[in-house]
Each structure stands twice: as C-alpha cells, then as structure tokens.
mmCIF file of C-alpha atoms in Angstrom:
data_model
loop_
_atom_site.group_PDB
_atom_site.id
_atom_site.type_symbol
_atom_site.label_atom_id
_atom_site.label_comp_id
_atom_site.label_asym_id
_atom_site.label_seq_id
_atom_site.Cartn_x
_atom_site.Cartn_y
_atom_site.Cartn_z
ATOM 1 C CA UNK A 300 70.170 78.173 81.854
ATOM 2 C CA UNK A 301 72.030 76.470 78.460
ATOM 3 C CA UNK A 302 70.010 75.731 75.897
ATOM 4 C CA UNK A 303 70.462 72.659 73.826
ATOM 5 C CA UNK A 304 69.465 71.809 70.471
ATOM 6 C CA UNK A 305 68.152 68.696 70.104
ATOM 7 C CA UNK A 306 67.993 67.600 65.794
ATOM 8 C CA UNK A 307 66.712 63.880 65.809
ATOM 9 C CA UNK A 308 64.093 62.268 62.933
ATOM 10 C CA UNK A 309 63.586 59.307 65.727
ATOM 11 C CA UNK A 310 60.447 60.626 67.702
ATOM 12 C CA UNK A 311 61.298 58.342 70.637
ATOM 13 C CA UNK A 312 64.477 58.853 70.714
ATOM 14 C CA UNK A 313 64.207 62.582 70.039
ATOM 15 C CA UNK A 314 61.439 62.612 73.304
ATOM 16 C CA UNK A 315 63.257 60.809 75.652
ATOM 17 C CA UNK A 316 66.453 62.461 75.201
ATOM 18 C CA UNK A 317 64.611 66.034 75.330
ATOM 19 C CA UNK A 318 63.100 64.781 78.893
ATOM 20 C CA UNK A 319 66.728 63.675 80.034
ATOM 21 C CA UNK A 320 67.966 66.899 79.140
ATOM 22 C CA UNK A 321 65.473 68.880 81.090
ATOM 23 C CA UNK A 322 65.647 66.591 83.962
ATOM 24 C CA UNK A 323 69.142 68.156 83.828
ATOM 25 C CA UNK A 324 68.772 71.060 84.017
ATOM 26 C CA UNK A 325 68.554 72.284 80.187
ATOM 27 C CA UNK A 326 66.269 74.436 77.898
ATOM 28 C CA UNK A 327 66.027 72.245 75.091
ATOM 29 C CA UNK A 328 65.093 72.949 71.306
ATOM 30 C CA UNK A 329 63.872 70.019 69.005
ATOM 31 C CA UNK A 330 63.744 69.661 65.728
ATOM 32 C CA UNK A 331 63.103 66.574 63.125
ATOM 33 C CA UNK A 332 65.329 67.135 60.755
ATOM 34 C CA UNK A 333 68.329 69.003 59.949
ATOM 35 C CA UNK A 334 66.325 71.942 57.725
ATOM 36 C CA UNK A 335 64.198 72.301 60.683
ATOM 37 C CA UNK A 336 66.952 72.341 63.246
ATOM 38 C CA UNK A 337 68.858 75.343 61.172
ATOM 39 C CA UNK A 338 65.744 77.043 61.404
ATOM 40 C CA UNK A 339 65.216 76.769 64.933
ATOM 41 C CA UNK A 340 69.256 77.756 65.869
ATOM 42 C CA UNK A 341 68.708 81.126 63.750
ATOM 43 C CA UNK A 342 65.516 82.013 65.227
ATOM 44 C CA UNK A 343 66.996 81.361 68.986
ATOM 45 C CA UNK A 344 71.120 80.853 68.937
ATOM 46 C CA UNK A 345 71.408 77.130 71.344
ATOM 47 C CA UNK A 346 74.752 76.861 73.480
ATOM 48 C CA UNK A 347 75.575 73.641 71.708
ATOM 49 C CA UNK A 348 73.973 71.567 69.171
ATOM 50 C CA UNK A 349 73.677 67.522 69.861
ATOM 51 C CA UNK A 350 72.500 66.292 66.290
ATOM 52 C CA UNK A 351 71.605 62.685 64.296
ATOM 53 C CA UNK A 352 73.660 62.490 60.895
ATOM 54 C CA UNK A 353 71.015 60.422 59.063
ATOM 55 C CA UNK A 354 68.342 62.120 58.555
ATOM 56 C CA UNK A 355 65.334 63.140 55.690
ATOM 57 C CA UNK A 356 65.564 66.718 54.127
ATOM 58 C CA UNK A 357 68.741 67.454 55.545
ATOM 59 C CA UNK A 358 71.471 65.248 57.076
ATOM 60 C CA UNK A 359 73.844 66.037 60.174
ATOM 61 C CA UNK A 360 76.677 66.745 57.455
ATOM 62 C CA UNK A 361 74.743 69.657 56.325
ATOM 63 C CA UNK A 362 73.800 70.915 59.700
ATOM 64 C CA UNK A 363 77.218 71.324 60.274
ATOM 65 C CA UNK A 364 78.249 72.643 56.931
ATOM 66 C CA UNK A 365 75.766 75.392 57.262
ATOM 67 C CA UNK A 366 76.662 75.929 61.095
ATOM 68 C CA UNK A 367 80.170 76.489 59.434
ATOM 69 C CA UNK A 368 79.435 79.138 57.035
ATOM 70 C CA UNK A 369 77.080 81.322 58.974
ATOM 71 C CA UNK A 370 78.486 83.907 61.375
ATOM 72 C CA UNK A 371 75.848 83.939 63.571
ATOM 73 C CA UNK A 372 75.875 79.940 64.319
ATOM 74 C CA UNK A 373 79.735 79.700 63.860
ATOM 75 C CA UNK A 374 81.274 78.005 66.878
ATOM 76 C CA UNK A 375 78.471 76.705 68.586
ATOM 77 C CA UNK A 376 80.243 73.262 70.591
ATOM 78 C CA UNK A 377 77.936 70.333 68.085
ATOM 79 C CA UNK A 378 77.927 66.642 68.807
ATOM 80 C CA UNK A 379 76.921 64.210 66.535
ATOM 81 C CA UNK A 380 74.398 61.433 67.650
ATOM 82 C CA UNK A 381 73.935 58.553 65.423
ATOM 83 C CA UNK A 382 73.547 54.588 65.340
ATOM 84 C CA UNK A 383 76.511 54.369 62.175
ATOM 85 C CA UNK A 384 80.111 52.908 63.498
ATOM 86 C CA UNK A 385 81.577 52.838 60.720
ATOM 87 C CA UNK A 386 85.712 55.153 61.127
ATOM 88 C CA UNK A 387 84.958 56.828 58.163
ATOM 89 C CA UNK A 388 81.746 58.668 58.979
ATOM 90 C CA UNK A 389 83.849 58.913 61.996
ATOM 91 C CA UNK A 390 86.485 60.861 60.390
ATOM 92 C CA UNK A 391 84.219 62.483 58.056
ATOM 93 C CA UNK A 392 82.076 64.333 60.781
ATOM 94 C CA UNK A 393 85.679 65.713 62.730
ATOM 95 C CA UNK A 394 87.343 66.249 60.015
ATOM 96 C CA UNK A 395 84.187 68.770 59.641
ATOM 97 C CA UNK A 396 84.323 70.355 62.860
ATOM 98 C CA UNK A 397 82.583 67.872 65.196
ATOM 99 C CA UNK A 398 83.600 68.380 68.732
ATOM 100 C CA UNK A 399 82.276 64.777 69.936
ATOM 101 C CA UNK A 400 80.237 61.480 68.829
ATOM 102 C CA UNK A 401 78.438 59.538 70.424
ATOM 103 C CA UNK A 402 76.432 56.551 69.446
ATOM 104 C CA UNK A 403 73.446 54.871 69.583
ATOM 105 C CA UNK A 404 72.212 53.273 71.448
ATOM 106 C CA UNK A 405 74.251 55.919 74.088
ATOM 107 C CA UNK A 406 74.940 55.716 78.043
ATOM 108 C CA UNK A 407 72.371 58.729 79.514
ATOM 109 C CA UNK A 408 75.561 59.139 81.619
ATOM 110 C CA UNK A 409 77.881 59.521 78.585
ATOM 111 C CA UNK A 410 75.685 61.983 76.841
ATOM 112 C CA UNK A 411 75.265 64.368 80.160
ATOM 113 C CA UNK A 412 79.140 64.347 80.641
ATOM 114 C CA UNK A 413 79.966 64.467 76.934
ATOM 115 C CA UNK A 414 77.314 67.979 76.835
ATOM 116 C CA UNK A 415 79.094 69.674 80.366
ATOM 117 C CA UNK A 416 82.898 68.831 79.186
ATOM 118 C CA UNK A 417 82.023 71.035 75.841
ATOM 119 C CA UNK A 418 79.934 73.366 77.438
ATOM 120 C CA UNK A 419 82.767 73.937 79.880
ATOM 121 C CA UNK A 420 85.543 73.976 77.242
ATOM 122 C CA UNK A 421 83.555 76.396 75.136
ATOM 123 C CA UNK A 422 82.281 78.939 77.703
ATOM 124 C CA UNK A 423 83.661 82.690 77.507
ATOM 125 C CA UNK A 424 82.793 85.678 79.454
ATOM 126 C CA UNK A 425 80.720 88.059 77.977
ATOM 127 C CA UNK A 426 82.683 91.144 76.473
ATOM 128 C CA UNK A 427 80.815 93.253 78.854
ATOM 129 C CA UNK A 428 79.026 93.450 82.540
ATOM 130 C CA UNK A 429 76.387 95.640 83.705
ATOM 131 C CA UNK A 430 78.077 96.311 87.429
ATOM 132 C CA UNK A 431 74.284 98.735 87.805
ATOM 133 C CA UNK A 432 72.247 96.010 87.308
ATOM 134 C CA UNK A 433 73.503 92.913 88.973
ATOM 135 C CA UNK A 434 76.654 92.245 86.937
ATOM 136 C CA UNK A 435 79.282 91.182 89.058
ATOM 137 C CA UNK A 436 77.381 87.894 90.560
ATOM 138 C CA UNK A 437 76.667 87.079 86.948
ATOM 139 C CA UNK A 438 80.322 87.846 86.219
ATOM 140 C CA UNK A 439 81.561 85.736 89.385
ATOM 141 C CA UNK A 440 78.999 82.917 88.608
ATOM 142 C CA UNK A 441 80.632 82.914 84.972
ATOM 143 C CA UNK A 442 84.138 83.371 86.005
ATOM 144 C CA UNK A 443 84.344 80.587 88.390
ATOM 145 C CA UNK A 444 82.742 78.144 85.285
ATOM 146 C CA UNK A 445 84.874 79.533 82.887
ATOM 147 C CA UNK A 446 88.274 79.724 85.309
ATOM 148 C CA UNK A 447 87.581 76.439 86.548
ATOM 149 C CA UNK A 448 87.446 78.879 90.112
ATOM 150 C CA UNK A 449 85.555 76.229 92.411
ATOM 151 C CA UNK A 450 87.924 78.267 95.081
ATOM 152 C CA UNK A 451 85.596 81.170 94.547
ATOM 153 C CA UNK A 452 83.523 82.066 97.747
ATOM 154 C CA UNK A 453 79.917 81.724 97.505
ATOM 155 C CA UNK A 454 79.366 83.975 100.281
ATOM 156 C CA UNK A 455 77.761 87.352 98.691
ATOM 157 C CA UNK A 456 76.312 88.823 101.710
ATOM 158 C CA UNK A 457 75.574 92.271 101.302
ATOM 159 C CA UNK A 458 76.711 94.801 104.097
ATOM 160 C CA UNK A 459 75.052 97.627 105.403
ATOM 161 C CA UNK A 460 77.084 100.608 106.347
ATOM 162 C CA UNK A 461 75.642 103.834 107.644
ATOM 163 C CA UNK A 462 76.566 107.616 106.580
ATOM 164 C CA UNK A 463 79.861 108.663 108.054
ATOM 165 C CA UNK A 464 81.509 105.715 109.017
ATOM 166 C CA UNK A 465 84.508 104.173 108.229
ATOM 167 C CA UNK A 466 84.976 101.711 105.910
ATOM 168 C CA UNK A 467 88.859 101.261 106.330
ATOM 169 C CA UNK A 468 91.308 103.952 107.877
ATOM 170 C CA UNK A 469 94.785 105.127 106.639
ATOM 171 C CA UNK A 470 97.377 102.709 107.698
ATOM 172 C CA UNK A 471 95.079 99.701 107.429
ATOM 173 C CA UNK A 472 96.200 96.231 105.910
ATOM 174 C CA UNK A 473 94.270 95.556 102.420
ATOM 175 C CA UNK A 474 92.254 91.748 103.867
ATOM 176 C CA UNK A 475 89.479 92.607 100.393
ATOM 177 C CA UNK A 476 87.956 94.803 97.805
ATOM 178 C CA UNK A 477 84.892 96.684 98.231
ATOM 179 C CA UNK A 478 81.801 97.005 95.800
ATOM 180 C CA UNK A 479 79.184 99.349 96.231
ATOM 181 C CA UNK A 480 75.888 97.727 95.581
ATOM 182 C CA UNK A 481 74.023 100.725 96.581
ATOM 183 C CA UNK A 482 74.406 104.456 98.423
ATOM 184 C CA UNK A 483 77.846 106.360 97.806
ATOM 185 C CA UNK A 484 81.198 106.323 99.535
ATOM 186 C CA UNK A 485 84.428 107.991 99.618
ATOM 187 C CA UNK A 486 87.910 107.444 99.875
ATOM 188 C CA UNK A 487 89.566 110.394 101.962
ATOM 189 C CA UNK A 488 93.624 111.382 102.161
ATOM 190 C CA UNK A 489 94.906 113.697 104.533
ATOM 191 C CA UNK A 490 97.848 115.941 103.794
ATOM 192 C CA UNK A 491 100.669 116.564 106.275
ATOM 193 C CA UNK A 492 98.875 120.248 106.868
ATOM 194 C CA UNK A 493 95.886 118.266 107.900
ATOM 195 C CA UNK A 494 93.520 119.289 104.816
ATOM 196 C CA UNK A 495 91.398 116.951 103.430
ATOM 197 C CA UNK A 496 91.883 115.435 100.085
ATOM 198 C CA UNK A 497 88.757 113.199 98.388
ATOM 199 C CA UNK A 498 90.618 111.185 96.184
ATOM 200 C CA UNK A 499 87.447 108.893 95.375
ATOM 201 C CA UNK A 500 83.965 109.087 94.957
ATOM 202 C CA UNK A 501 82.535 105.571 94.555
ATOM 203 C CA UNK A 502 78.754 104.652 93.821
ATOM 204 C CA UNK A 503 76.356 102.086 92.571
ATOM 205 C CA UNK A 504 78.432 99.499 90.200
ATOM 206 C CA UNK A 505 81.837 100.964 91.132
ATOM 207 C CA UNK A 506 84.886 98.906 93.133
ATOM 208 C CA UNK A 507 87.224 100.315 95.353
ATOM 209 C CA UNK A 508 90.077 99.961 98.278
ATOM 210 C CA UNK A 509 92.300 97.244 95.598
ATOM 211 C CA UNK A 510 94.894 99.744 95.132
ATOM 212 C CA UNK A 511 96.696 98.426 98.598
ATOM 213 C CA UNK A 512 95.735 94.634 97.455
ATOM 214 C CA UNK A 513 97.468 94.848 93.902
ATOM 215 C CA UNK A 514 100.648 97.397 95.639
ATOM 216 C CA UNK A 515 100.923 95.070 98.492
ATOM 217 C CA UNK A 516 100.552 98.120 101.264
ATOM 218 C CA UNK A 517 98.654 99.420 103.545
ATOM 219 C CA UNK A 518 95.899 101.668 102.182
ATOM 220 C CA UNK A 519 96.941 105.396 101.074
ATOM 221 C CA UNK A 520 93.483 106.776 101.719
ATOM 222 C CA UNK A 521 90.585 106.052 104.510
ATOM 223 C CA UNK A 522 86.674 105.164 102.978
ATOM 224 C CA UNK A 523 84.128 106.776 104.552
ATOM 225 C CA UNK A 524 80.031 106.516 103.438
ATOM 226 C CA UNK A 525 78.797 109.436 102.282
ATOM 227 C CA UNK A 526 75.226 107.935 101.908
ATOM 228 C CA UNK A 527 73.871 104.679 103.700
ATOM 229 C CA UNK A 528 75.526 102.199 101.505
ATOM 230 C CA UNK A 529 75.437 98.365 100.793
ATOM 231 C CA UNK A 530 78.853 97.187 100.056
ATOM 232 C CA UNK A 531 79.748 93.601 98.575
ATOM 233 C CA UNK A 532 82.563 92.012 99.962
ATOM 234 C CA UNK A 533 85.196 90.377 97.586
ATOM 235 C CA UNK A 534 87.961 88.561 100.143
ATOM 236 C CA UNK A 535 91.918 88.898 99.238
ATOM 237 C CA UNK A 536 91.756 85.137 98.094
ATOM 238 C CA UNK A 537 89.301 85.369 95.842
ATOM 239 C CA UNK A 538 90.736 88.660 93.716
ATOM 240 C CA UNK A 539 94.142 87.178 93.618
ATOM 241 C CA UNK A 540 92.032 84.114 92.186
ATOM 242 C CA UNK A 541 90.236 86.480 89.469
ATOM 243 C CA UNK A 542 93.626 88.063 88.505
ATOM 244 C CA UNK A 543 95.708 85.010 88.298
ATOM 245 C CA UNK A 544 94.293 82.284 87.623
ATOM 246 C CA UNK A 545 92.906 82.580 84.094
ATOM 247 C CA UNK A 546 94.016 84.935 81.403
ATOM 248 C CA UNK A 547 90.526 85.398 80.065
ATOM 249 C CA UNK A 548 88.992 85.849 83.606
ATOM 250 C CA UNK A 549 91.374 88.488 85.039
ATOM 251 C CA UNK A 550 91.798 89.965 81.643
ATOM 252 C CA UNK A 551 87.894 91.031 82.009
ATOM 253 C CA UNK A 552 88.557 91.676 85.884
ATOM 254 C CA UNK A 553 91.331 94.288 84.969
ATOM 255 C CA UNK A 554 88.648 95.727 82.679
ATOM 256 C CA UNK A 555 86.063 96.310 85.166
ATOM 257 C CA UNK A 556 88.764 98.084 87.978
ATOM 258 C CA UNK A 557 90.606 99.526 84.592
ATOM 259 C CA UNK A 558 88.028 102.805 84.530
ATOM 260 C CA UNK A 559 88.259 103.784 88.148
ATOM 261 C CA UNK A 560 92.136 103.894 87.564
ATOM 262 C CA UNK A 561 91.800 106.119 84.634
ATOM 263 C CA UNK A 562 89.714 108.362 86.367
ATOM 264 C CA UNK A 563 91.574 108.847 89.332
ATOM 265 C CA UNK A 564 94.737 109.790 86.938
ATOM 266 C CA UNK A 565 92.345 111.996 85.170
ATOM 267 C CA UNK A 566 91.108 113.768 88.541
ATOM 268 C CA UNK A 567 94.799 114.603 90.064
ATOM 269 C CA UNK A 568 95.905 115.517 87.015
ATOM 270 C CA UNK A 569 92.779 117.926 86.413
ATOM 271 C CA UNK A 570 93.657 119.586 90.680
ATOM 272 C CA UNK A 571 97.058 120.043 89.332
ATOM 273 C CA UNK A 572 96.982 121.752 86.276
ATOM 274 C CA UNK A 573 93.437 123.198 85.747
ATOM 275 C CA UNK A 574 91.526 126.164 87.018
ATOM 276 C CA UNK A 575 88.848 126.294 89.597
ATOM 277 C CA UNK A 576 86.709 127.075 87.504
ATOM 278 C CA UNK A 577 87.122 124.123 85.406
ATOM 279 C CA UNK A 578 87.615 121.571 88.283
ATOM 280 C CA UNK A 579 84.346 122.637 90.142
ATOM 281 C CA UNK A 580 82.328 122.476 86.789
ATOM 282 C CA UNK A 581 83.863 119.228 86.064
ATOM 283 C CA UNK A 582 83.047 117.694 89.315
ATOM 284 C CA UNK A 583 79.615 119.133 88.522
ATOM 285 C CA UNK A 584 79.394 117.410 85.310
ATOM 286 C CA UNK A 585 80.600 114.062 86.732
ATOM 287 C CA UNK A 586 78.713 113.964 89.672
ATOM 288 C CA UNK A 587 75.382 115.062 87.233
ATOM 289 C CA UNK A 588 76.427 111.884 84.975
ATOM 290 C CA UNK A 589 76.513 109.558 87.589
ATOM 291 C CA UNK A 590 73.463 110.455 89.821
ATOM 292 C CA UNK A 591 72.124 107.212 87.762
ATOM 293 C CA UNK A 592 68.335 107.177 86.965
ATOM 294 C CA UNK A 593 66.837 110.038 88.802
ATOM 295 C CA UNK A 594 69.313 113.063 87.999
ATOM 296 C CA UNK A 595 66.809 115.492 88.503
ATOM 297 C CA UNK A 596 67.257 114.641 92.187
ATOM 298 C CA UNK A 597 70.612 116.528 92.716
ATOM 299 C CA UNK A 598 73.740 116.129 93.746
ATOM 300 C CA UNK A 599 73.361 115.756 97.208
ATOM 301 C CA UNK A 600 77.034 116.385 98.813
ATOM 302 C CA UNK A 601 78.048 118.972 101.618
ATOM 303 C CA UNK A 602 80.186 121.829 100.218
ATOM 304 C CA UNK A 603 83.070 121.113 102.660
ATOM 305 C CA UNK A 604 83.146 117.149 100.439
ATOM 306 C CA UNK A 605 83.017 118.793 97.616
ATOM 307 C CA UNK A 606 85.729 121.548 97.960
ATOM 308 C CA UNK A 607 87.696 118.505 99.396
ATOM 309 C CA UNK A 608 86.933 116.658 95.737
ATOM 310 C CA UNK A 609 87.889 119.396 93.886
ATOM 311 C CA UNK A 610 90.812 120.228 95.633
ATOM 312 C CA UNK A 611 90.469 123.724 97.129
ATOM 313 C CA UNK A 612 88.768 125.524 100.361
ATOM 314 C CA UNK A 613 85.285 125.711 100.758
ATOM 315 C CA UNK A 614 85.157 129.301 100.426
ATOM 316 C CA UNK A 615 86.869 129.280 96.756
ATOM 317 C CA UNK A 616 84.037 126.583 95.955
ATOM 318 C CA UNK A 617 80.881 128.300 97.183
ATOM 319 C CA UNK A 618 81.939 131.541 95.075
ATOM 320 C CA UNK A 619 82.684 129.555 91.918
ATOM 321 C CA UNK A 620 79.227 127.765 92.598
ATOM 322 C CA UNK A 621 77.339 131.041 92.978
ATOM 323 C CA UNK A 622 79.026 132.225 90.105
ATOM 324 C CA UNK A 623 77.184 129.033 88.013
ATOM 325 C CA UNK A 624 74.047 130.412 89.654
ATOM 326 C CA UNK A 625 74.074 133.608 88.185
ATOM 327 C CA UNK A 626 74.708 132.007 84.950
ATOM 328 C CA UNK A 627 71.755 129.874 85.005
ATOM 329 C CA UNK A 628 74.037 126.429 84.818
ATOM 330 C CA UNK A 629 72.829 125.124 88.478
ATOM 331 C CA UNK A 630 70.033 125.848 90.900
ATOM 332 C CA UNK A 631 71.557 125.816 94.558
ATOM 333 C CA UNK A 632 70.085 125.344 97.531
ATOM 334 C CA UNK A 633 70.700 124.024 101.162
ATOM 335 C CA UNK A 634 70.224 120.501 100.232
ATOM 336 C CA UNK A 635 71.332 120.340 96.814
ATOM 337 C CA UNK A 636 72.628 121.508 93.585
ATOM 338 C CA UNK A 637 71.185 120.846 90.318
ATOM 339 C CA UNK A 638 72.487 120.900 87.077
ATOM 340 C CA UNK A 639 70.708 122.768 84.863
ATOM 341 C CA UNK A 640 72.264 123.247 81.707
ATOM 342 C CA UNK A 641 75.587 120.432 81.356
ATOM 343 C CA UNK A 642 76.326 121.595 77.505
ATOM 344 C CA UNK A 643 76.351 125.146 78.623
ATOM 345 C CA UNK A 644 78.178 124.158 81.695
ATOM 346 C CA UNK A 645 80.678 122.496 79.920
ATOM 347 C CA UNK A 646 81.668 125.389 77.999
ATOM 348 C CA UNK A 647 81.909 127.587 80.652
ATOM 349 C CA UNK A 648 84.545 125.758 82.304
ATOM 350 C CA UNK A 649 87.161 127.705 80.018
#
C-alpha cells in the first residue's frame, strides 16, 4: 500500500481529501502545516507528498526546499495543492521541483489520476529481492507496475512435484522457467559413456531450466526432484517480457538468474581442475550453506547424487567422506551427513 502525505492548514479540506484518499486505496499521513508535515515525512518516508503552498509556520515553498536538501526525503514525486492561479506561483513552485499542481477547488477525479500518473512515473524496483521469503511475486507485482507489463500472467499457481520425477528431459523444447518455492531439485546430464553428471542443484529461492529459453535450444540437461518440491511456473511469454521490455526490469531479472550462472561456471571449473578432495569438501560446504534455517538437519542426498555432483564414482566419494569422519569435520550416517566443523573443513580441502 502507498502512502500519501497529506500537508493542508484547511481542516475540511484536509479531512475530506484524507477520506478520498483512503477510499482509494491509500495510507495517508496529515499534517497542518508545512513544519508539521516535514516532521511527519522523516519519522515515516510517504511515496509522494500532495501539499497546500499557503500555509502558517511553514509554507509549501519550504516543504519543498527542505524535501530538496535532505537525502532521505530527496525525490519523493510532491504536488502542490492550492486555491492561488496566479503563472508566477505557477512557475515558482516547478521551477522548484514540483512534479504537478492542482487547484482548488480540484476535480476528486483529477487529483486520483494526477497521484497514480506520478506514482507510476516514479516507481523503481527495489535494489534487492528476498527469492526465500516471497520475493519474486513482490518482484512480479512491482515489475509489471514499473514495466508497464499488464501482459504479465497473473496465474501463480504453485505445482507439486514428487521425489524422482521429471521435471523436463534432455531433448525437450524450453515452453518456461522453473522456480523452486519449496523442496530441492536437480538438473542431470548424461555423458556419451552413460555416467551421470549433476550439473545443478536447485532449492528454495533458486530458478532454473532458462538456459534453453535465453540459447533458443532444447534443454542440455533433464530436472529431476530430489525432494517433494513446489515449483512456480514462469511461461516463455512472460520472461521474454521481464528481459525485454524494460531496461530497469530485466536489468534486476538478469540479477536474480545472474548467481546461478556464476555458480555453475564456478562448479565445472572446480570438476576440472581441482582435487577430490577439494570438490567433495566444497560440495559439503555448499550444500551446509544452503540447507536454509535448520542446518543442523543434514544434508540429506544419496551418495550415488552426490558423487554425480562432484563429478567422480561413488566409491572415490564414500572414501574421501570417511576420510572427513576420521577428522572430526562430518558425522555420517545412513540418512545423512552433517557438517561439523565448516572452518576446519574448509582448510582441509588443500
């Protein structure tokens, strides 16, 4: 919900037009003069600022002045609301910054339109999303405001898929991108000897399958659930939509897919060139870090997925794991394995 600040010395006028923005849909702030209003915007930051220029303490002139000059209020879309016609308080309040004027006595119409248009214009996406904790509908919600997106699909249904089945198989056409809402799944490649390659492991937060989408190919890899998983849906139309059709929007979009990219780069280049010793205790250490609030639970993945992770056979794996044992770095079991010590695991990758 936006929140408006409301500056007006007329208490009728500053009542009604408090109701009418509330009818609208509006958290509104009210002040009675323009000392009061500055006040009120520092304590609680408003989305935009609809202020009287004539008023006691204070006038609208000021407001704006000070808005100007402080960092934290700098920006905020203002529109001046007065009864005076004359062009050169007119001139006087752009030539400050205004970004609209209306008059009194004003159309309710006028004043609802004139708020949206510069709450519109002046929207931005936040600089960052929390993916964990219901991020992406807040980031679709903003990106279809601020990309003008009315295109976007409303449809977030949330799909369950069990453990061990297929998402998408190698070979597939791309038709839209996953998100993992909740539960774990990976993305599989199998080499021309028939050994299995995990080439992704994807949990809560975490996109995948838009490699195909952005090469225009088939997918490279098959996604399987590891974990009974709830996957969000985002259709082909839609992420061409978030890449193209605002800088700003698929700017932050590219941010959000950017990390998984990285990693994956980061992983190959890890099977290629370092030891097993170092690749098991780094998948250790990044499955640990992203085990999310309850790390004490485990990692939770079959040997044969993990040997496929780290790149080598299942027997290499269980030694180098038993090895860690010894050392006091993990506690395994059947189930399980727990990481015990990461600092002291991380230096005994070498």
């Amino acid at each position: 919900m936006k929140t408006i600040l409301l500056i007006e010395d007329d208490v009728i006028i500053r009542e009604n037009t408090a109701e009418l923005l509330e009818m609208a849909g509006f958290a509104v702030l009210t002040a009675e003069n323009g000392q009061l209003g500055v006040a009120q915007a520092l304590a609680t930051k408003p989305d935009l600022v609809v202020c009287d220029i004539m008023m006691p303490v204070l006038d609208g002139y000021g407001v704006l002045q000070i808005f100007n000059q402080n960092a934290q209020l700098a920006g905020v879309p203002f529109i001046f609301l007065t009864a005076k016609t004359e062009r050169l308080d007119l001139r006087r309040g752009m030539a400050l910054g205004a970004d609209d004027y209306l008059t009194k006595p004003f159309d309710k119409a006028e004043l609802l339109s004139a708020i949206t248009g510069r709450l519109n214009r002046f929207q931005h996406l936040k600089p960052e999303y929390d993916l964990q904790q219901g991020g992406l509908g807040e980031f679709l919600d903003d990106a279809r405001a601020v990309g003008n997106l009315a295109g976007l699909s409303a449809d977030r249904k949330v799909h369950l898929v069990r453990k061990k089945q297929d998402v998408y198989l190698e070979g597939d056409e791309p038709a839209r991108v996953y998100f993992v809402q909740a539960g774990r799944v990976k993305t599989v490649k199998t080499t021309d000897g028939g050994k299995e390659l995990i080439t992704g492991l994807y949990g809560p937060g975490e996109f995948f399958g838009y490699l195909a989408l952005l090469d225009h190919t088939s997918h490279t890899d098959s996604a399987v659930a590891v974990a009974d998983s709830e996957l969000l849906y985002i259709p082909q139309d839609d992420f061409t939509q978030l890449l193209l059709r605002n800088p700003e929007v698929g700017q932050q979009f590219i941010r959000l897919l950017a990390g998984r990219v990285h990693e994956r780069e980061t992983q190959l280049l890890a099977m290629a060139y370092s030891s097993i010793r170092r690749r098991v205790a780094d998948a250790l250490l990044h499955l640990h870090a992203h085990a999310g609030d309850a790390p004490d639970a485990g990692i939770q993945l079959s040997r044969d997925d993990m040997a496929a992770m780290v790149g080598t056979a299942p027997e290499s794996l269980i030694r180098t794991l038993s090895e860690f044992k010894a050392d006091g770095l993990i506690e395994l079991t059947s189930k399980h394995i727990r990481v015990l010590e990461p600092e002291k695991l991380r230096r005994a990758r070498w």
